[in-house]
Coordinates of C-alpha atoms in Angstrom, one line a residue:
M1 CA -37.7 -23.4 -100.8
N2 CA -39.4 -21.3 -103.6
K3 CA -42.5 -19.1 -103.3
V4 CA -44.8 -21.7 -105.0
S5 CA -44.0 -24.3 -102.4
I6 CA -44.7 -21.9 -99.5
K7 CA -48.1 -20.9 -100.9
G8 CA -49.1 -24.6 -101.4
S9 CA -48.2 -25.6 -97.9
L10 CA -50.1 -22.7 -96.4
F11 CA -53.2 -23.6 -98.5
L12 CA -53.1 -27.3 -97.5
S13 CA -52.8 -26.4 -93.7
L14 CA -55.9 -24.1 -93.9
F15 CA -57.9 -26.7 -95.7
L16 CA -57.2 -29.5 -93.1
L17 CA -57.9 -27.1 -90.1
S18 CA -61.3 -26.1 -91.6
G19 CA -62.2 -29.7 -92.1
V20 CA -61.6 -30.6 -88.5
L21 CA -63.7 -27.6 -87.2
F22 CA -66.6 -28.4 -89.5
A23 CA -66.6 -32.1 -88.6
Q24 CA -67.5 -31.5 -84.9
D25 CA -71.2 -31.5 -84.0
P26 CA -72.5 -29.5 -81.1
I27 CA -73.0 -31.5 -77.9
G28 CA -76.6 -31.6 -76.7
S29 CA -78.1 -32.4 -73.3
E30 CA -78.3 -36.2 -72.4
T31 CA -78.9 -38.2 -69.3
V32 CA -76.1 -40.7 -68.4
T33 CA -76.7 -43.5 -65.9
V34 CA -73.6 -45.0 -64.1
I35 CA -74.2 -48.6 -63.3
K36 CA -70.9 -49.4 -61.6
P37 CA -67.9 -47.2 -60.7
Y38 CA -64.8 -47.7 -62.8
T39 CA -62.3 -50.0 -61.1
P40 CA -58.9 -50.0 -62.7
E41 CA -56.8 -53.3 -62.5
V42 CA -53.1 -53.8 -62.8
G43 CA -52.1 -56.8 -64.9
D44 CA -49.5 -59.3 -63.8
A45 CA -45.9 -58.4 -64.5
N46 CA -43.3 -60.9 -65.6
K47 CA -39.6 -60.3 -64.6
I48 CA -37.3 -60.5 -67.5
R49 CA -34.7 -63.2 -66.7
E50 CA -32.0 -62.2 -69.1
S51 CA -28.6 -60.5 -68.4
P52 CA -26.8 -58.3 -70.9
V53 CA -23.8 -60.0 -72.5
R54 CA -20.6 -58.0 -72.5
A55 CA -18.8 -57.9 -75.8
D56 CA -15.2 -59.4 -75.9
S57 CA -13.9 -56.1 -77.2
V58 CA -14.4 -54.5 -73.8
D59 CA -12.2 -56.9 -71.8
L60 CA -8.6 -55.9 -71.2
E61 CA -6.0 -58.4 -70.4
K62 CA -3.7 -57.7 -67.4
K63 CA -0.1 -57.6 -68.1
P64 CA 2.2 -59.3 -65.5
V65 CA 4.7 -56.9 -63.7
K66 CA 8.2 -58.3 -63.3
Y67 CA 10.7 -56.5 -60.9
S68 CA 13.9 -57.3 -59.0
I69 CA 15.8 -55.5 -56.1
F70 CA 19.4 -54.6 -56.7
S71 CA 21.1 -54.3 -53.2
V72 CA 24.3 -52.2 -52.7
P73 CA 26.0 -52.1 -49.3
V74 CA 26.5 -48.6 -47.8
A75 CA 29.0 -47.8 -45.1
S76 CA 27.6 -45.6 -42.2
T77 CA 29.0 -44.5 -38.8
F78 CA 25.9 -42.8 -37.6
T79 CA 24.4 -44.2 -34.3
P80 CA 21.2 -42.6 -33.2
S81 CA 20.9 -41.8 -29.5
K82 CA 18.0 -42.7 -27.5
G83 CA 15.4 -39.9 -27.2
R84 CA 14.6 -38.3 -23.8
A85 CA 11.6 -36.2 -22.9
T86 CA 12.3 -32.5 -22.0
T87 CA 11.5 -31.6 -18.4
V88 CA 10.3 -28.2 -17.2
E89 CA 12.8 -26.6 -14.8
R90 CA 11.1 -26.0 -11.5
S91 CA 12.4 -23.6 -8.9
R92 CA 12.9 -25.0 -5.4
P93 CA 10.2 -23.6 -3.1
V94 CA 11.6 -21.4 -0.3
K95 CA 11.2 -23.0 3.0
V96 CA 9.4 -20.9 5.5
F97 CA 10.6 -21.1 9.1
D98 CA 8.5 -20.3 12.2
N99 CA 11.3 -18.5 14.1
Y100 CA 14.2 -16.2 13.4
A101 CA 16.8 -14.3 15.4
T102 CA 18.9 -11.3 14.2
L103 CA 21.9 -9.8 16.0
G104 CA 24.2 -7.0 14.7
F105 CA 26.8 -4.5 16.0
G106 CA 28.3 -1.3 14.5
N107 CA 30.3 1.8 15.2
Y108 CA 28.9 4.4 17.7
T109 CA 28.4 1.2 19.7
N110 CA 25.2 0.6 17.8
A111 CA 23.3 -2.6 18.5
L112 CA 20.4 -4.3 16.7
A113 CA 18.6 -7.4 18.0
E114 CA 15.4 -9.0 16.8
F115 CA 13.6 -12.3 17.7
Y116 CA 10.4 -13.7 16.4
S117 CA 8.7 -17.0 17.2
N118 CA 5.5 -18.5 15.9
L119 CA 4.3 -21.5 18.0
E120 CA 1.6 -23.6 16.6
V121 CA -1.0 -24.4 19.3
N122 CA -3.2 -26.5 17.1
R123 CA -4.3 -26.6 13.4
S124 CA -6.1 -23.2 13.7
D125 CA -4.3 -21.4 16.6
N126 CA -0.9 -19.8 16.8
F127 CA 1.0 -18.0 19.5
G128 CA 3.6 -15.3 18.6
I129 CA 6.5 -13.6 20.4
Y130 CA 8.3 -10.6 19.0
L131 CA 11.3 -8.8 20.6
R132 CA 13.1 -5.8 19.1
H133 CA 16.0 -3.7 20.3
N134 CA 17.9 -0.8 18.6
S135 CA 20.3 1.3 20.5
S136 CA 23.4 3.6 20.2
Q137 CA 25.8 4.9 22.8
G138 CA 26.2 8.2 20.9
G139 CA 29.4 10.0 20.3
I140 CA 28.4 12.7 17.7
D141 CA 31.2 15.2 17.1
G142 CA 30.7 18.5 18.9
V143 CA 27.9 17.4 21.1
V144 CA 28.6 18.2 24.8
L145 CA 25.5 16.5 26.3
D146 CA 24.7 12.8 26.4
D147 CA 23.3 11.7 23.0
K148 CA 22.7 8.0 23.4
F149 CA 19.3 6.4 22.6
Y150 CA 17.6 3.1 22.6
D151 CA 14.3 1.6 21.6
T152 CA 13.0 -1.7 22.9
E153 CA 9.7 -3.4 22.2
M154 CA 8.0 -6.7 23.1
N155 CA 4.8 -8.0 21.6
L156 CA 2.8 -11.2 22.4
S157 CA 0.0 -12.3 20.1
Y158 CA -2.5 -15.1 19.8
T159 CA -4.2 -15.8 16.5
S160 CA -7.0 -18.2 15.6
R161 CA -8.6 -18.9 12.2
N162 CA -11.3 -21.3 11.4
R163 CA -14.0 -21.8 8.7
D164 CA -16.2 -19.0 9.8
L165 CA -14.0 -16.3 11.3
G166 CA -10.5 -15.3 12.3
W167 CA -9.5 -13.3 15.4
K168 CA -6.3 -11.9 17.0
T169 CA -5.4 -10.5 20.4
E170 CA -2.1 -8.9 21.4
V171 CA -0.4 -7.2 24.3
G172 CA 2.9 -5.4 24.3
G173 CA 5.2 -2.8 25.8
E174 CA 7.8 -0.3 24.5
H175 CA 10.6 1.6 26.2
Q176 CA 12.3 4.4 24.4
L177 CA 15.2 6.6 25.7
F178 CA 16.3 9.9 24.0
N179 CA 18.3 12.9 25.1
W180 CA 17.7 16.6 24.6
Y181 CA 21.3 17.2 23.5
G182 CA 20.5 20.0 20.9
L183 CA 21.7 23.0 22.9
D184 CA 21.4 26.5 21.3
P185 CA 24.8 27.8 20.3
L186 CA 24.0 31.1 21.9
A187 CA 23.6 29.5 25.3
N188 CA 27.4 29.7 26.1
L189 CA 27.0 27.5 29.1
S190 CA 29.9 26.9 31.5
D191 CA 31.1 23.4 32.4
T192 CA 29.4 23.8 35.8
E193 CA 26.1 24.7 34.2
L194 CA 26.4 21.8 31.7
A195 CA 27.0 19.4 34.5
T196 CA 23.6 20.3 36.1
I197 CA 21.7 19.4 32.9
D198 CA 20.3 15.9 32.7
P199 CA 18.9 15.7 29.1
K200 CA 17.5 12.2 29.5
Q201 CA 13.9 11.5 28.6
N202 CA 12.3 8.0 28.9
Y203 CA 9.0 7.1 27.2
Y204 CA 7.0 4.1 28.4
S205 CA 4.1 2.6 26.5
V206 CA 1.9 -0.5 27.1
Y207 CA -0.9 -1.6 24.9
A208 CA -3.5 -4.3 24.4
G209 CA -5.8 -4.9 21.4
G210 CA -7.7 -7.3 19.3
E211 CA -9.4 -7.7 15.9
I212 CA -12.0 -10.0 14.5
E213 CA -13.0 -10.9 10.9
L214 CA -16.1 -12.7 9.9
Y215 CA -16.1 -14.4 6.5
D216 CA -19.8 -14.9 5.7
S217 CA -21.5 -12.1 7.5
F218 CA -22.7 -8.5 6.9
F219 CA -20.5 -7.6 9.8
D220 CA -17.1 -7.7 8.1
N221 CA -14.5 -6.9 10.7
A222 CA -13.7 -4.9 13.9
E223 CA -10.6 -3.9 15.8
A224 CA -9.8 -2.0 19.0
T225 CA -6.6 -0.9 20.8
F226 CA -5.9 0.6 24.2
R227 CA -2.6 2.3 24.8
H228 CA -1.1 3.9 28.0
T229 CA 1.9 6.2 27.5
G230 CA 4.1 7.8 30.2
D231 CA 7.5 9.5 30.5
S232 CA 10.1 10.6 33.1
Y233 CA 8.0 13.7 33.9
K234 CA 4.9 11.9 35.1
T235 CA 3.0 12.4 31.9
A236 CA 0.1 10.0 31.6
E237 CA -2.0 9.4 28.4
N238 CA -4.7 6.9 27.9
H239 CA -6.0 6.3 24.4
F240 CA -8.8 4.0 23.2
D241 CA -9.4 3.6 19.4
A242 CA -11.9 1.3 17.8
T243 CA -13.3 0.8 14.3
G244 CA -15.9 -1.6 12.8
T245 CA -17.0 -2.3 9.2
F246 CA -20.4 -3.6 7.9
E247 CA -21.0 -4.6 4.3
F248 CA -24.2 -5.2 2.3
N249 CA -24.8 -6.2 -1.3
I250 CA -28.0 -4.6 -2.6
A251 CA -28.8 -4.9 -6.3
D252 CA -25.3 -6.0 -7.1
E253 CA -23.9 -2.9 -5.4
L254 CA -21.6 -2.9 -2.4
I255 CA -22.7 -0.7 0.5
T256 CA -20.1 -0.3 3.3
T257 CA -20.5 1.4 6.6
N258 CA -17.6 2.2 8.9
I259 CA -18.0 3.3 12.5
Y260 CA -15.4 4.9 14.7
A261 CA -14.8 5.6 18.4
D262 CA -11.8 7.5 19.7
I263 CA -11.4 8.4 23.4
L264 CA -8.3 10.2 24.7
N265 CA -7.2 11.6 28.0
S266 CA -3.7 13.2 28.3
K267 CA -2.4 14.7 31.5
F268 CA 0.9 16.7 31.8
E269 CA 2.4 17.5 35.2
E270 CA 5.1 19.8 33.7
T271 CA 4.6 23.6 33.4
Y272 CA 6.4 25.9 30.9
F273 CA 6.7 29.6 31.0
N274 CA 3.2 31.1 31.6
T275 CA 1.6 27.8 32.4
A276 CA 0.7 28.0 36.1
S277 CA -0.2 24.3 36.4
G278 CA -0.3 21.1 34.5
M279 CA -2.6 20.5 31.6
D280 CA -5.4 18.0 31.1
F281 CA -7.0 17.1 27.7
T282 CA -10.0 14.8 27.2
F283 CA -11.6 14.2 23.8
M284 CA -14.3 11.8 22.7
N285 CA -14.8 11.4 19.0
F286 CA -17.5 9.2 17.4
G287 CA -18.1 8.8 13.6
I288 CA -19.9 6.9 10.9
N289 CA -19.0 6.6 7.3
P290 CA -21.5 5.0 4.8
S291 CA -20.3 4.6 1.2
L292 CA -21.5 3.0 -2.0
L293 CA -19.1 1.2 -4.3
V294 CA -20.0 1.2 -8.0
L295 CA -18.2 -1.0 -10.5
R296 CA -18.9 -0.5 -14.2
D297 CA -16.5 -2.2 -16.6
D298 CA -13.5 0.3 -16.5
L299 CA -15.1 2.7 -14.0
T300 CA -14.8 2.5 -10.3
L301 CA -16.7 5.0 -8.2
D302 CA -16.8 5.2 -4.4
L303 CA -19.4 7.6 -3.0
G304 CA -19.4 8.3 0.7
L305 CA -19.8 10.8 3.5
A306 CA -18.3 10.8 7.0
F307 CA -20.1 12.2 10.0
F308 CA -18.1 13.0 13.3
Y309 CA -19.2 14.2 16.7
S310 CA -16.3 15.5 18.8
M311 CA -16.6 16.4 22.5
D312 CA -13.9 18.4 24.4
A313 CA -14.7 17.4 27.9
E314 CA -12.3 19.8 29.6
N315 CA -13.6 22.9 27.8
S316 CA -17.2 21.7 27.4
D317 CA -17.0 22.3 23.7
N318 CA -18.8 20.0 21.2
N319 CA -18.5 20.1 17.5
F320 CA -20.2 18.2 14.6
Y321 CA -18.3 17.6 11.3
I322 CA -19.3 16.4 7.8
Y323 CA -16.6 15.2 5.4
P324 CA -16.8 14.2 1.8
R325 CA -15.3 10.8 0.9
V326 CA -15.7 10.5 -2.9
S327 CA -13.2 8.9 -5.2
A328 CA -13.3 7.7 -8.8
S329 CA -11.0 6.0 -11.3
Y330 CA -11.4 5.1 -15.0
R331 CA -9.2 2.9 -17.1
L332 CA -8.8 4.8 -20.4
A333 CA -6.2 2.4 -21.9
G334 CA -6.4 -0.8 -19.9
E335 CA -3.6 -1.1 -17.4
Y336 CA -1.5 1.5 -19.3
F337 CA -3.4 4.6 -18.3
T338 CA -5.9 5.1 -15.5
A339 CA -7.2 8.5 -14.5
Y340 CA -8.4 9.0 -10.9
A341 CA -9.6 11.8 -8.7
G342 CA -11.2 12.3 -5.3
V343 CA -12.2 14.5 -2.4
E344 CA -11.8 13.1 1.1
G345 CA -11.9 14.6 4.6
D346 CA -11.3 13.2 8.1
L347 CA -11.1 14.1 11.8
E348 CA -7.6 13.1 13.1
Q349 CA -7.0 12.8 16.8
N350 CA -3.5 13.9 17.8
T351 CA -1.9 12.1 20.7
Y352 CA 1.3 12.6 22.8
Y353 CA 2.4 9.1 21.7
N354 CA 2.2 10.0 18.0
F355 CA 4.0 13.2 18.6
V356 CA 6.9 11.4 20.2
Q357 CA 7.2 8.9 17.3
R358 CA 7.4 11.8 14.9
N359 CA 9.7 14.0 17.0
P360 CA 11.3 12.3 20.1
Y361 CA 12.5 15.7 21.3
V362 CA 9.1 17.2 22.0
S363 CA 8.7 18.7 25.5
P364 CA 6.5 17.0 28.1
N365 CA 3.9 19.7 28.2
T366 CA 2.4 19.6 24.7
E367 CA -1.1 20.9 23.9
I368 CA -3.4 18.2 22.4
R369 CA -6.1 18.9 19.9
P370 CA -7.7 17.0 17.0
T371 CA -7.0 18.1 13.5
N372 CA -9.9 18.9 11.3
K373 CA -8.9 17.9 7.8
E374 CA -11.6 19.6 5.8
Y375 CA -10.8 18.0 2.5
N376 CA -8.0 16.6 0.5
A377 CA -8.8 17.1 -3.2
Y378 CA -6.6 15.3 -5.6
V379 CA -6.4 14.3 -9.3
G380 CA -3.9 12.0 -11.0
A381 CA -3.0 9.3 -13.4
K382 CA -1.3 6.0 -13.0
G383 CA -0.5 3.0 -15.2
K384 CA 2.3 1.3 -17.0
L385 CA 4.8 2.6 -19.6
S386 CA 5.7 -1.0 -20.4
N387 CA 5.3 -4.4 -18.8
S388 CA 8.1 -3.6 -16.4
I389 CA 7.7 0.2 -15.8
G390 CA 4.8 1.7 -13.8
Y391 CA 4.1 5.3 -13.0
N392 CA 1.9 7.5 -10.7
L393 CA 1.3 11.2 -11.0
R394 CA -0.8 13.2 -8.6
G395 CA -1.7 16.8 -7.7
S396 CA -3.5 17.6 -4.5
Y397 CA -4.8 20.5 -2.4
V398 CA -5.3 19.9 1.3
S399 CA -7.1 22.2 3.8
E400 CA -6.4 21.4 7.5
L401 CA -7.7 23.3 10.5
D402 CA -5.6 23.0 13.7
K403 CA -2.7 21.2 11.9
S404 CA 0.1 20.3 14.3
L405 CA 3.5 22.0 13.7
F406 CA 6.7 21.4 15.6
R407 CA 8.4 24.6 16.6
R408 CA 11.5 24.9 18.9
N409 CA 10.8 26.1 22.4
P410 CA 12.4 29.4 23.5
Y411 CA 15.7 29.4 25.3
G412 CA 15.5 30.0 29.1
S413 CA 12.6 30.4 31.4
I414 CA 11.8 32.4 34.6
D415 CA 13.3 29.7 36.9
N416 CA 15.3 27.9 34.2
E417 CA 15.2 24.6 36.2
S418 CA 14.0 22.3 33.5
D419 CA 16.5 20.2 31.5
Y420 CA 14.7 20.9 28.3
T421 CA 14.4 24.7 28.5
Y422 CA 17.8 25.5 26.9
G423 CA 16.4 25.7 23.4
N424 CA 16.8 22.0 23.1
S425 CA 13.2 20.8 22.9
F426 CA 10.1 21.4 20.7
N427 CA 6.5 22.2 21.3
V428 CA 3.4 21.9 19.1
R429 CA 1.8 24.9 17.5
Y430 CA -1.6 24.6 15.8
D431 CA -2.6 26.6 12.7
D432 CA -4.9 26.4 9.7
V433 CA -2.7 25.2 6.9
R434 CA -3.4 24.8 3.2
T435 CA -1.0 22.6 1.2
L436 CA -0.6 22.4 -2.5
S437 CA 1.5 19.4 -3.6
V438 CA 2.7 17.6 -6.8
F439 CA 3.7 14.0 -6.6
G440 CA 5.4 11.7 -9.1
E441 CA 6.6 8.1 -8.8
I442 CA 8.1 5.5 -11.2
S443 CA 8.6 1.8 -10.3
V444 CA 10.7 -0.6 -12.4
D445 CA 10.4 -4.4 -12.1
V446 CA 13.1 -5.6 -14.5
N447 CA 12.7 -9.1 -13.3
R448 CA 12.4 -11.1 -10.1
D449 CA 15.9 -10.1 -9.2
F450 CA 15.8 -6.3 -9.6
R451 CA 13.3 -3.8 -8.4
L452 CA 13.5 0.0 -8.4
A453 CA 11.2 2.8 -7.2
I454 CA 11.7 6.5 -7.4
N455 CA 9.3 9.2 -6.1
A456 CA 9.4 12.9 -5.5
E457 CA 6.9 15.5 -4.1
A458 CA 7.0 19.3 -3.9
F459 CA 5.0 21.3 -1.4
D460 CA 3.7 24.9 -1.1
Y461 CA 2.2 25.9 2.3
S462 CA -0.1 28.7 3.3
T463 CA -0.7 29.5 7.0
D464 CA -3.1 31.8 8.9
T465 CA -1.5 32.8 12.2
E466 CA 2.0 31.3 12.1
T467 CA 4.5 33.1 9.9
E468 CA 5.7 29.7 8.5
A469 CA 4.7 26.1 8.3
W470 CA 7.3 25.1 10.9
N471 CA 9.6 22.2 10.1
L472 CA 7.7 21.1 7.0
P473 CA 9.9 20.5 4.0
D474 CA 9.3 22.1 0.6
F475 CA 10.5 19.0 -1.2
K476 CA 11.0 15.3 -0.6
A477 CA 12.4 12.5 -2.8
S478 CA 13.5 9.0 -2.3
L479 CA 15.0 6.0 -4.3
N480 CA 14.7 2.4 -3.2
A481 CA 16.3 -0.5 -5.0
D482 CA 16.7 -4.2 -4.3
Y483 CA 18.9 -6.6 -6.3
Q484 CA 19.2 -10.4 -6.0
I485 CA 22.7 -10.6 -7.3
T486 CA 23.0 -14.4 -7.2
E487 CA 21.2 -17.2 -5.4
K488 CA 23.2 -16.4 -2.3
W489 CA 24.1 -12.7 -2.7
Y490 CA 21.6 -9.8 -2.4
A491 CA 21.9 -6.1 -2.0
G492 CA 19.8 -2.9 -1.8
T493 CA 20.0 0.8 -1.4
N494 CA 17.8 3.6 0.0
I495 CA 18.5 7.3 -0.8
F496 CA 16.2 10.1 0.4
Y497 CA 16.4 13.8 0.1
V498 CA 14.6 16.3 2.3
G499 CA 14.4 20.0 1.3
E500 CA 14.7 23.1 3.4
R501 CA 12.6 23.7 6.5
K502 CA 12.0 26.7 8.7
D503 CA 12.1 27.1 12.5
L504 CA 12.1 29.9 15.0
R505 CA 14.8 31.0 17.4
S506 CA 13.4 32.9 20.4
F507 CA 14.4 33.6 24.0
G508 CA 12.5 33.5 27.3
D509 CA 15.4 34.6 29.5
P510 CA 15.1 38.3 30.4
Q511 CA 18.9 38.7 30.0
L512 CA 18.5 37.6 26.3
M513 CA 15.4 39.6 25.4
D514 CA 17.5 42.1 23.5
T515 CA 17.7 39.5 20.7
A516 CA 14.5 39.5 18.7
P517 CA 12.9 36.2 17.6
E518 CA 14.1 35.2 14.1
T519 CA 13.2 32.7 11.5
I520 CA 16.0 30.3 10.7
N521 CA 16.5 27.9 7.7
L522 CA 17.4 24.3 8.1
D523 CA 19.5 23.2 5.1
S524 CA 18.3 20.4 2.9
Y525 CA 20.1 17.1 3.2
L526 CA 20.8 13.9 1.2
D527 CA 21.1 10.6 3.0
L528 CA 22.5 7.4 1.4
N529 CA 21.9 4.0 2.9
A530 CA 22.8 0.5 1.6
H531 CA 22.9 -3.1 2.6
L532 CA 24.6 -6.2 1.4
G533 CA 23.9 -9.8 2.4
Y534 CA 25.0 -13.4 1.9
R535 CA 23.0 -16.5 2.5
F536 CA 25.1 -19.5 3.6
N537 CA 22.1 -21.8 3.5
E538 CA 18.3 -21.7 4.1
Q539 CA 18.8 -20.9 7.7
L540 CA 21.9 -18.8 8.1
S541 CA 22.7 -15.4 6.5
A542 CA 25.0 -12.5 7.1
F543 CA 24.5 -8.8 6.3
V544 CA 26.2 -5.4 6.4
K545 CA 24.2 -2.2 6.6
G546 CA 25.5 1.3 6.0
S547 CA 23.7 4.6 7.0
N548 CA 24.6 8.2 6.1
L549 CA 27.3 6.9 3.8
L550 CA 27.9 10.4 2.4
N551 CA 28.9 11.4 6.0
N552 CA 26.7 14.5 5.8
D553 CA 26.6 16.5 9.0
Y554 CA 22.9 17.5 8.6
M555 CA 20.2 18.3 11.2
R556 CA 16.8 16.7 11.0
W557 CA 15.7 19.0 13.8
T558 CA 17.2 22.3 14.8
N559 CA 20.6 21.8 16.7
F560 CA 20.2 18.0 16.6
Q561 CA 23.0 16.8 14.5
V562 CA 22.9 13.2 13.3
Q563 CA 25.6 10.5 13.5
G564 CA 28.1 10.4 10.6
I565 CA 28.8 7.2 8.6
Q566 CA 27.3 4.2 10.4
V567 CA 28.2 0.6 9.6
L568 CA 26.5 -2.3 11.2
A569 CA 27.2 -6.0 10.6
G570 CA 25.3 -9.0 11.8
V571 CA 23.7 -12.4 11.2
T572 CA 20.2 -13.8 10.9
Y573 CA 19.3 -17.4 11.8
K574 CA 16.0 -19.1 10.9
F575 CA 14.9 -22.2 12.6
D576 CA 12.1 -24.5 13.7
F577 CA 11.6 -26.0 17.2

C-alpha cells in the first residue's frame, strides 16, 4: 500500500465519524405513559423431519476371511500327576500326666525317690501329694566319723480356682539327718575318744500355710506360713510369716501396697563355752510398703518406701526402719538395650531353719537377729545381642547391718562333752558388711532344642568388727546347658565355680591355748555335673546323673570334704489313675 492510499483511507474514516456525531440530537425531558407491560411470546416450533443421507463413498465393504486348520500329530509321554494341597506340619502336643514316680540309685549307696500325684476332686478343686527322699550312706575317703545323710519331705496340698478367686492350703513335714564329721586335723583323737563321739544331728520341721488370690478386687493376694523346727538337742523354733498385697488404679497409675508380719521365737537348750544357760529369742516385725508404678512408653519407674517396726521382746528393744524401694528401667534400643537402676532396702529376719538350709553343720546354740539391709544400690544394662543371645550386666553396692556370717566353732571346751565341740561345727557371727559386686550373664537360645546360660560375679567385702567376711566367696560362676538331642534323647550339664573363702581356726581347750587363732584359706573349687536321659515313650524314661565328675576333693565348709565322683541311674514313670 502506498502513502496516497493511507492518507485517503484516514480522511474517509474521519469524515464518516464526524457525520455520525453531528447527526445525534440531544435528548430532552419527556413523559412516557406505559399502558401495558411488555409480554414476550414464544412462537410455535416445528421439528424438522429429515435425516442426513450418507454418501456411498463412506461405506466400506467387508471382505470375507477364509482359514483352515492343518493338524499334525505329536508324540508325547508326559502324564500330569494329580495336584495335592500342601499341609502344615503340626507337632504333636505333649501329653501332661497327673502323676509321676522317680526312683534312682548310685555309688556311695545314694538313693533318690520322688512321687507326685494330682487328684481332681471336681472341675475347680485339686488335691496334691508330694514325697521326696535323697540319701547317702557316706564313705568319703579319710573320714573317721559317720558321714551319711538323708533328707525326706512330704507335702499335702488342696487347691481351688473359680471365676472370682483362687486359693491353696498345704501342710507338710521334713526330716533331715547330717553328721558333724569334719574333725580338726590337730585334734589327734585316739580310737577310744573317737568311739565316744556321736556326730549325728536330726532336724525336724512341720509347716502349714495357705494363700489366696482375688481376680477382680483391690485386695490382690495374701499368703501365710507357720513352721515349727526342732532338732536332736531340744531346740524349738516357731516362725509365722504373712504378707498381703493391695492394688489401686488411680488416674491410669498403679498404686500397690504390701503389708508384712513376721513373728519368731527360737529357744536353744544347748550351752557353749561361756553361755551359762540356754538362749531364747523373740522378734516381732511389722511392715508396710506403698509404691507407685509409672509406665511411659519405654520408661518403667517404680517409686516406693518400706516402713518396718521391729520388737525384740527378750531384750525390750524396739526399732523403726525406713527403706528406699525405687527402681527404673528405660529401653534405649527396644529389646536390644535396656538400662536399669535402683536402690532397695529390707529387714530380713534370720531363722534357725534358714541357717540349717544354708549350712547343715551349724551348732544348736546359734544367736538369732534380724539383718538390717540398709540399701542395695545397683545399676546395669540388659537386652539382646541377637535374636538368640541375651545379656545382663550389673554393678551393685550393698550395706548390711548385722549380716550373718558362718565361722567355725573353736576346738574343745571346758567340759568337752558335746559331740560338736571338736572344731566340727559352725556358729553365726554378726557384723556390718558392705559388699561391692560386679555381675554378668549371657543366655543363648539357639533353638527349642538347645539352651545355654553363663554367669559370673565378683565380690569385695568390707567388715567392721570381724577381720574377714567369713566363708563368703570372692568369686562365683556357673554354666547351665540343656540339649534335646533327638526326640527321645536329651542331655544337660551344670558347671559351677566357687572362689576362695576365709575361716578361723581357734581353740577353747586350755591345753591348746598355746596355739593362737589363725585365719585359714579355703581353696576355690570347680564342680562338673551332667545328666543324660532317654524317653522310651510318653510315660517311661531312664536317666543317668553324674556329680563332681572331675573328682575334686574340695571342701565347701572347713574340714568337710565332699564325696568324689557320684553316678546315679534311675527311671521316671508318668501315669494317670
